[in-house]
């Protein structure tokens, strides 16, 4: 059973990032196809997998995390033009029977991601 999940940690404050808008797209020959839009919960996770079972197919995908809006909502000081606004992560799924977990660790000036478990 393949699936795609994510979570977001606010490394500046040391807490899960609640309320970050996340959009998922499939990248095709004709551009981006919107698949899912959701918001992180109290644990910095989505309430359900972004993709599961037959919806999880091999291909290229793009996650967009609206981080500047999140930091503004937490009253984190930002420049008028934030250094990081929307963070885009493009990744590939070759074996859609596996679990792909794409976490984001973020602060106003830095982010990191990896293929988690």
Coordinates of C-alpha atoms in Angstrom, one line a residue:
X1 CA 0.0 0.0 0.0
X2 CA 1.7 3.2 -1.2
X3 CA 1.2 6.5 0.5
X4 CA 2.6 10.0 0.8
X5 CA 2.7 11.8 4.2
X6 CA 4.4 14.9 5.5
X7 CA 4.9 16.9 8.7
X8 CA 6.3 20.3 9.5
X9 CA 8.5 21.3 12.5
X10 CA 9.1 24.9 13.4
X11 CA 12.8 24.8 14.4
X12 CA 12.9 28.4 15.4
X13 CA 10.4 27.8 18.2
X14 CA 11.0 24.1 18.7
X15 CA 7.3 23.1 18.1
X16 CA 5.2 21.4 15.5
X17 CA 4.1 23.9 12.9
X18 CA 0.3 24.1 13.3
X19 CA -1.7 25.8 10.5
X20 CA 0.7 25.6 7.5
X21 CA -1.1 25.4 4.2
X22 CA 0.2 22.6 2.1
X23 CA -0.6 22.1 -1.6
X24 CA 0.4 19.0 -3.6
X25 CA 0.8 18.9 -7.4
X26 CA 1.6 16.2 -9.9
X27 CA 4.2 17.4 -12.4
X28 CA 3.2 16.4 -16.0
X29 CA 4.1 17.3 -19.5
X30 CA 1.5 20.0 -19.5
X31 CA 2.5 21.6 -16.2
X32 CA 1.3 21.2 -12.6
X33 CA -1.9 19.3 -11.8
X34 CA -3.4 20.2 -8.4
X35 CA -4.1 17.2 -6.3
X36 CA -4.6 18.1 -2.6
X37 CA -4.6 21.2 -0.5
X38 CA -4.7 20.9 3.3
X39 CA -3.5 22.5 6.6
X40 CA -1.3 21.0 9.3
X41 CA -2.9 20.1 12.6
X42 CA -1.7 20.6 16.2
X43 CA 1.0 18.0 15.7
X44 CA 2.3 19.7 12.5
X45 CA 0.9 16.8 10.4
X46 CA -1.9 16.4 8.0
X47 CA -5.1 14.6 9.3
X48 CA -4.8 12.1 6.4
X49 CA -2.1 11.0 4.0
X50 CA -1.7 13.3 1.0
X51 CA -1.9 10.3 -1.3
X52 CA -2.9 6.7 -0.6
X53 CA -3.4 3.4 -2.5
X54 CA -4.4 4.0 -6.1
X55 CA -3.9 7.8 -5.8
X56 CA -0.2 7.2 -5.2
X57 CA 1.4 6.5 -8.6
X58 CA 4.9 6.8 -10.0
X59 CA 5.9 10.2 -11.2
X60 CA 7.1 13.7 -10.2
X61 CA 5.4 15.7 -7.5
X62 CA 5.6 19.1 -6.0
X63 CA 4.8 20.1 -2.4
X64 CA 4.3 23.8 -1.6
X65 CA 4.4 24.9 2.1
X66 CA 3.1 28.4 2.8
X67 CA 5.7 29.2 5.5
X68 CA 5.7 33.0 5.6
X69 CA 2.0 33.1 6.3
X70 CA 2.6 30.7 9.1
X71 CA 5.4 32.7 10.7
X72 CA 3.3 35.9 10.4
X73 CA 0.4 34.1 12.2
X74 CA 2.8 33.2 15.1
X75 CA 4.0 36.8 15.3
X76 CA 7.5 35.8 14.3
X77 CA 9.4 38.9 13.1
X78 CA 9.9 38.9 9.4
X79 CA 11.2 41.4 6.9
X80 CA 8.5 43.1 4.7
X81 CA 9.7 40.8 2.0
X82 CA 10.4 37.5 3.8
X83 CA 13.5 35.6 2.9
X84 CA 11.4 32.4 2.6
X85 CA 7.9 32.6 1.5
X86 CA 6.5 29.5 -0.1
X87 CA 8.8 26.6 0.1
X88 CA 8.7 24.3 -2.9
X89 CA 9.9 20.7 -2.7
X90 CA 10.0 18.6 -5.9
X91 CA 10.5 14.9 -5.6
X92 CA 10.0 11.7 -7.5
X93 CA 8.1 8.5 -6.7
X94 CA 9.4 5.5 -8.5
X95 CA 7.8 2.7 -6.5
X96 CA 4.3 3.7 -5.6
X97 CA 3.8 0.7 -3.3
X98 CA 6.1 2.3 -0.7
X99 CA 5.5 4.9 2.0
X100 CA 7.0 8.3 1.1
X101 CA 7.3 10.7 4.0
X102 CA 8.6 14.2 3.2
X103 CA 9.1 16.2 6.4
X104 CA 9.9 19.9 6.5
X105 CA 12.0 21.5 9.2
X106 CA 11.7 25.2 8.9
X107 CA 12.7 28.6 10.4
X108 CA 12.3 32.1 8.8
X109 CA 15.8 31.8 7.3
X110 CA 16.4 28.1 6.7
X111 CA 14.8 24.8 5.9
X112 CA 15.6 21.2 5.5
X113 CA 13.9 18.1 4.2
X114 CA 14.6 14.4 3.7
X115 CA 12.9 11.2 2.8
X116 CA 11.6 10.0 6.1
X117 CA 10.0 6.8 7.2

